Short mmCIF file of C-alpha atoms in Angstrom, two decimals:
data_model
loop_
_atom_site.label_atom_id
_atom_site.label_comp_id
_atom_site.label_asym_id
_atom_site.label_seq_id
_atom_site.Cartn_x
_atom_site.Cartn_y
_atom_site.Cartn_z
CA GLY A 1 6.26 -18.34 -4.72
CA GLU A 2 7.70 -15.57 -2.61
CA SER A 3 5.05 -13.90 -0.52
CA VAL A 4 4.31 -11.97 2.60
CA GLY A 5 1.59 -13.43 4.77
CA LEU A 6 -0.08 -12.83 8.08
CA HIS A 7 -0.73 -15.48 10.72
CA LEU A 8 -3.94 -13.93 12.05
CA PRO A 9 -6.55 -12.32 9.87
CA THR A 10 -8.39 -10.77 12.86
CA LEU A 11 -7.40 -9.61 16.30
CA SER A 12 -9.70 -8.31 19.00
CA VAL A 13 -8.30 -6.62 22.10
CA GLN A 14 -9.57 -4.59 25.03
CA GLU A 15 -8.79 -0.91 25.20
CA GLY A 16 -5.62 -0.36 27.15
CA ASP A 17 -4.16 -3.77 26.36
CA ASN A 18 -1.10 -4.26 24.21
CA SER A 19 -1.59 -5.63 20.68
CA ILE A 20 0.75 -7.80 18.70
CA ILE A 21 0.24 -8.24 14.98
CA ASN A 22 2.40 -10.82 13.22
CA CYS A 23 3.69 -11.20 9.72
CA ALA A 24 5.70 -13.92 7.99
CA TYR A 25 7.81 -13.34 4.93
CA SER A 26 9.48 -15.88 2.73
CA ASN A 27 12.04 -13.92 0.71
CA SER A 28 15.34 -13.91 2.56
CA ALA A 29 16.61 -11.29 0.10
CA SER A 30 14.20 -8.66 1.42
CA ASP A 31 15.91 -5.99 3.42
CA TYR A 32 13.27 -3.39 4.15
CA PHE A 33 9.89 -3.76 5.77
CA ILE A 34 7.06 -1.34 6.45
CA TRP A 35 3.90 -1.51 8.53
CA TYR A 36 0.85 0.34 7.24
CA LYS A 37 -2.44 1.09 8.93
CA GLN A 38 -5.58 1.37 6.86
CA GLU A 39 -8.71 2.78 8.40
CA SER A 40 -12.09 2.22 6.82
CA GLY A 41 -12.50 4.34 3.73
CA LYS A 42 -8.95 5.62 3.73
CA GLY A 43 -5.63 4.83 2.12
CA PRO A 44 -2.81 2.90 3.82
CA GLN A 45 -0.94 5.10 6.26
CA PHE A 46 2.74 4.61 7.03
CA ILE A 47 3.34 3.60 10.66
CA ILE A 48 6.90 2.44 11.00
CA ASP A 49 9.65 0.80 9.01
CA ILE A 50 12.71 -1.31 9.70
CA ARG A 51 15.74 -2.36 7.76
CA SER A 52 17.17 -5.85 7.89
CA ASN A 53 20.29 -4.70 9.70
CA MET A 54 18.11 -4.02 12.74
CA ASP A 55 16.00 -6.32 14.88
CA LYS A 56 13.97 -3.71 16.72
CA ARG A 57 12.72 -0.22 16.15
CA GLN A 58 10.45 1.88 18.32
CA GLY A 59 8.07 4.68 17.51
CA GLN A 60 5.35 6.39 19.43
CA ARG A 61 3.42 3.53 21.11
CA VAL A 62 4.56 1.15 18.39
CA THR A 63 7.49 -1.24 18.16
CA VAL A 64 8.48 -3.37 15.19
CA LEU A 65 10.49 -6.51 15.75
CA LEU A 66 12.29 -8.37 12.98
CA ASN A 67 13.51 -11.92 13.33
CA LYS A 68 15.45 -12.76 10.21
CA THR A 69 16.21 -16.28 11.40
CA VAL A 70 12.59 -17.31 11.15
CA LYS A 71 11.57 -14.58 8.68
CA HIS A 72 9.09 -13.04 11.04
CA LEU A 73 7.96 -9.48 11.59
CA SER A 74 5.70 -8.17 14.32
CA LEU A 75 4.06 -4.89 15.21
CA GLN A 76 3.43 -4.17 18.86
CA ILE A 77 1.00 -1.45 19.85
CA ALA A 78 1.14 -0.35 23.46
CA ALA A 79 -1.99 0.71 25.35
CA THR A 80 -4.24 0.09 22.39
CA GLN A 81 -6.91 2.73 21.82
CA PRO A 82 -10.18 2.63 19.87
CA GLY A 83 -8.52 4.81 17.24
CA ASP A 84 -6.11 1.97 16.56
CA SER A 85 -8.92 -0.12 15.09
CA ALA A 86 -7.96 -0.69 11.47
CA VAL A 87 -6.45 -3.19 9.06
CA TYR A 88 -2.68 -3.48 9.44
CA PHE A 89 -0.48 -4.51 6.54
CA CYS A 90 3.13 -5.51 6.49
CA ALA A 91 4.98 -4.81 3.28
CA GLU A 92 8.26 -6.19 2.03
CA ASN A 93 10.80 -4.50 -0.20
CA ILE A 94 12.55 -6.97 -2.43
CA ILE A 95 16.16 -6.12 -3.17
CA ASP A 96 16.12 -6.91 -6.90
CA SER A 97 13.23 -4.56 -7.46
CA ASN A 98 13.77 -1.88 -4.91
CA TYR A 99 10.70 0.10 -5.83
CA LYS A 100 8.23 -2.71 -5.45
CA LEU A 101 6.51 -3.37 -2.14
CA THR A 102 4.81 -6.73 -1.69
CA PHE A 103 1.90 -6.45 0.71
CA GLY A 104 0.48 -9.06 3.01
CA LYS A 105 -3.25 -9.73 3.16
CA GLY A 106 -3.73 -7.62 6.27
CA THR A 107 -4.93 -8.14 9.86
CA LEU A 108 -8.09 -6.52 11.14
CA LEU A 109 -7.55 -5.10 14.63
CA THR A 110 -10.66 -4.36 16.65
CA VAL A 111 -10.33 -2.50 19.93
CA ASN A 112 -13.20 -3.03 22.36
CA PRO A 113 -13.97 -0.22 24.82
CA ASP B 1 1.79 19.26 4.21
CA ALA B 2 -0.38 18.12 1.34
CA GLY B 3 -0.33 14.39 0.78
CA VAL B 4 -1.08 12.47 -2.38
CA ILE B 5 -4.28 13.87 -3.85
CA GLN B 6 -6.62 11.73 -5.88
CA SER B 7 -9.83 12.43 -7.74
CA PRO B 8 -12.58 11.50 -7.99
CA ARG B 9 -13.01 9.96 -4.55
CA HIS B 10 -16.01 7.97 -5.72
CA GLU B 11 -17.26 7.10 -9.16
CA VAL B 12 -20.11 4.96 -10.36
CA THR B 13 -20.19 4.28 -14.07
CA GLU B 14 -21.86 1.98 -16.52
CA MET B 15 -20.09 -0.89 -18.18
CA GLY B 16 -18.40 0.22 -21.39
CA GLN B 17 -17.80 3.77 -20.27
CA GLU B 18 -14.38 5.36 -20.02
CA VAL B 19 -13.05 6.06 -16.55
CA THR B 20 -10.22 8.46 -15.81
CA LEU B 21 -8.64 8.60 -12.36
CA ARG B 22 -6.30 11.43 -11.44
CA CYS B 23 -3.42 11.82 -9.07
CA LYS B 24 -1.19 14.58 -7.78
CA PRO B 25 1.87 13.14 -5.99
CA ILE B 26 3.63 14.74 -3.06
CA SER B 27 5.76 17.63 -4.21
CA GLY B 28 9.38 16.61 -4.60
CA HIS B 29 8.70 12.93 -4.95
CA ASN B 30 10.12 11.33 -8.07
CA SER B 31 8.34 7.97 -7.98
CA LEU B 32 4.64 7.37 -8.52
CA PHE B 33 2.66 4.16 -8.18
CA TRP B 34 -0.86 3.08 -9.04
CA TYR B 35 -2.29 0.27 -6.90
CA ARG B 36 -5.60 -1.52 -6.98
CA GLN B 37 -7.22 -2.99 -3.89
CA THR B 38 -9.92 -5.64 -3.77
CA MET B 39 -11.08 -7.99 -1.07
CA MET B 40 -10.02 -10.99 -3.10
CA ARG B 41 -6.58 -9.89 -4.24
CA GLY B 42 -5.56 -7.29 -1.69
CA LEU B 43 -3.21 -4.52 -2.81
CA GLU B 44 -1.78 -5.02 -6.29
CA LEU B 45 0.78 -2.80 -7.99
CA LEU B 46 -0.46 -1.80 -11.43
CA ILE B 47 2.28 0.50 -12.67
CA TYR B 48 5.31 2.40 -11.44
CA PHE B 49 6.77 5.65 -12.79
CA ASN B 50 10.17 7.07 -11.98
CA ASN B 51 10.93 10.64 -13.06
CA ASN B 52 7.71 10.58 -15.11
CA VAL B 53 8.81 7.51 -17.10
CA PRO B 54 6.89 4.22 -16.82
CA ILE B 55 9.34 1.68 -15.46
CA ASP B 56 7.16 -1.34 -14.78
CA ASP B 57 3.64 -1.83 -16.08
CA SER B 58 3.56 -5.58 -15.68
CA GLY B 59 0.73 -5.29 -13.20
CA MET B 60 -1.62 -3.58 -15.62
CA PRO B 61 -4.44 -6.10 -16.13
CA GLU B 62 -4.93 -5.69 -19.86
CA ASP B 63 -4.96 -3.25 -22.73
CA ARG B 64 -8.09 -1.61 -21.41
CA PHE B 65 -5.89 -0.03 -18.75
CA SER B 66 -3.46 2.78 -19.50
CA ALA B 67 -1.54 5.26 -17.36
CA LYS B 68 0.26 8.47 -18.14
CA MET B 69 2.45 10.90 -16.27
CA PRO B 70 2.87 14.02 -18.40
CA ASN B 71 4.76 15.90 -15.68
CA ALA B 72 6.07 15.46 -12.15
CA SER B 73 2.88 16.66 -10.53
CA PHE B 74 0.18 14.77 -12.38
CA SER B 75 -0.75 11.26 -13.44
CA THR B 76 -3.83 9.57 -14.83
CA LEU B 77 -5.08 6.01 -14.89
CA LYS B 78 -7.61 5.32 -17.60
CA ILE B 79 -9.87 2.33 -18.11
CA GLN B 80 -11.56 2.07 -21.50
CA PRO B 81 -13.95 0.35 -21.77
CA SER B 82 -14.73 -0.33 -18.14
CA GLU B 83 -16.14 -3.65 -16.93
CA PRO B 84 -17.83 -4.66 -13.65
CA ARG B 85 -14.76 -6.65 -12.63
CA ASP B 86 -12.80 -3.40 -12.58
CA SER B 87 -14.76 -2.31 -9.51
CA ALA B 88 -12.17 -1.71 -6.81
CA VAL B 89 -10.37 1.01 -4.91
CA TYR B 90 -7.54 2.52 -6.90
CA PHE B 91 -4.72 4.09 -4.94
CA CYS B 92 -2.06 6.43 -6.14
CA ALA B 93 1.13 6.58 -4.09
CA SER B 94 4.41 8.43 -4.30
CA SER B 95 7.87 8.28 -2.85
CA PHE B 96 11.30 9.80 -3.14
CA ARG B 97 13.47 7.09 -4.52
CA GLN B 98 16.87 7.03 -2.91
CA GLY B 99 18.02 3.45 -3.05
CA VAL B 100 16.74 0.59 -1.00
CA GLY B 101 14.08 1.46 1.50
CA ASN B 102 11.64 3.86 -0.04
CA THR B 103 8.65 4.75 2.06
CA ILE B 104 5.61 4.97 -0.15
CA TYR B 105 2.84 7.37 0.80
CA PHE B 106 -0.70 6.64 -0.35
CA GLY B 107 -3.59 8.85 -1.33
CA GLU B 108 -7.09 8.30 -0.03
CA GLY B 109 -8.11 6.28 -3.05
CA SER B 110 -10.66 6.43 -5.82
CA TRP B 111 -13.58 4.10 -5.17
CA LEU B 112 -14.78 2.80 -8.54
CA THR B 113 -18.01 0.92 -9.12
CA VAL B 114 -18.83 -0.32 -12.61
CA VAL B 115 -22.40 -1.47 -13.03
#
């Protein structure tokens, strides 16, 4: 069935390094994608979004890349900090149900000092 | 700005008891969602309201679950009777629906344990 999945369930990086979290989606009809960060004991927090008419969008220390050809989404975090340690989810908005986000399983990012 | 507010933050209850979770969405938002999160199933959409009207409740597990939204600033999710398998984190979220691409903002969750 249609789904959003993550290649890597865990990622461990050194403080100061750049992090790349990947996400694959299978529904070519999706046209809106969001990255969420969830810290322990908290709700998912919006990080950045991108529409399918774009292939790159930048925020503060974060960049989302969208490759529609291979249905791949990535989140790049520059100069990763201990406070970036969390589970990161990609979410997919399916056109025929524009209210419903389908979430991936999540990737646990651990930043080592 | 106040985000989505949920209560209680934590609840431990005995099997068979009624559980009521509460949510206050972000002011001005017209869409409200209830999600459930478990390790096994991740984030699952339970029900979606638009302008206080339930639009899609296909994710509600069974008749023991019910949700209401009597006005634009309040919603409840009720489980009656509760079972141990209902133990999970329940998130309320809201957004302003304006076509494709609606950023959904989550509350901090209600952590439910049914023993």
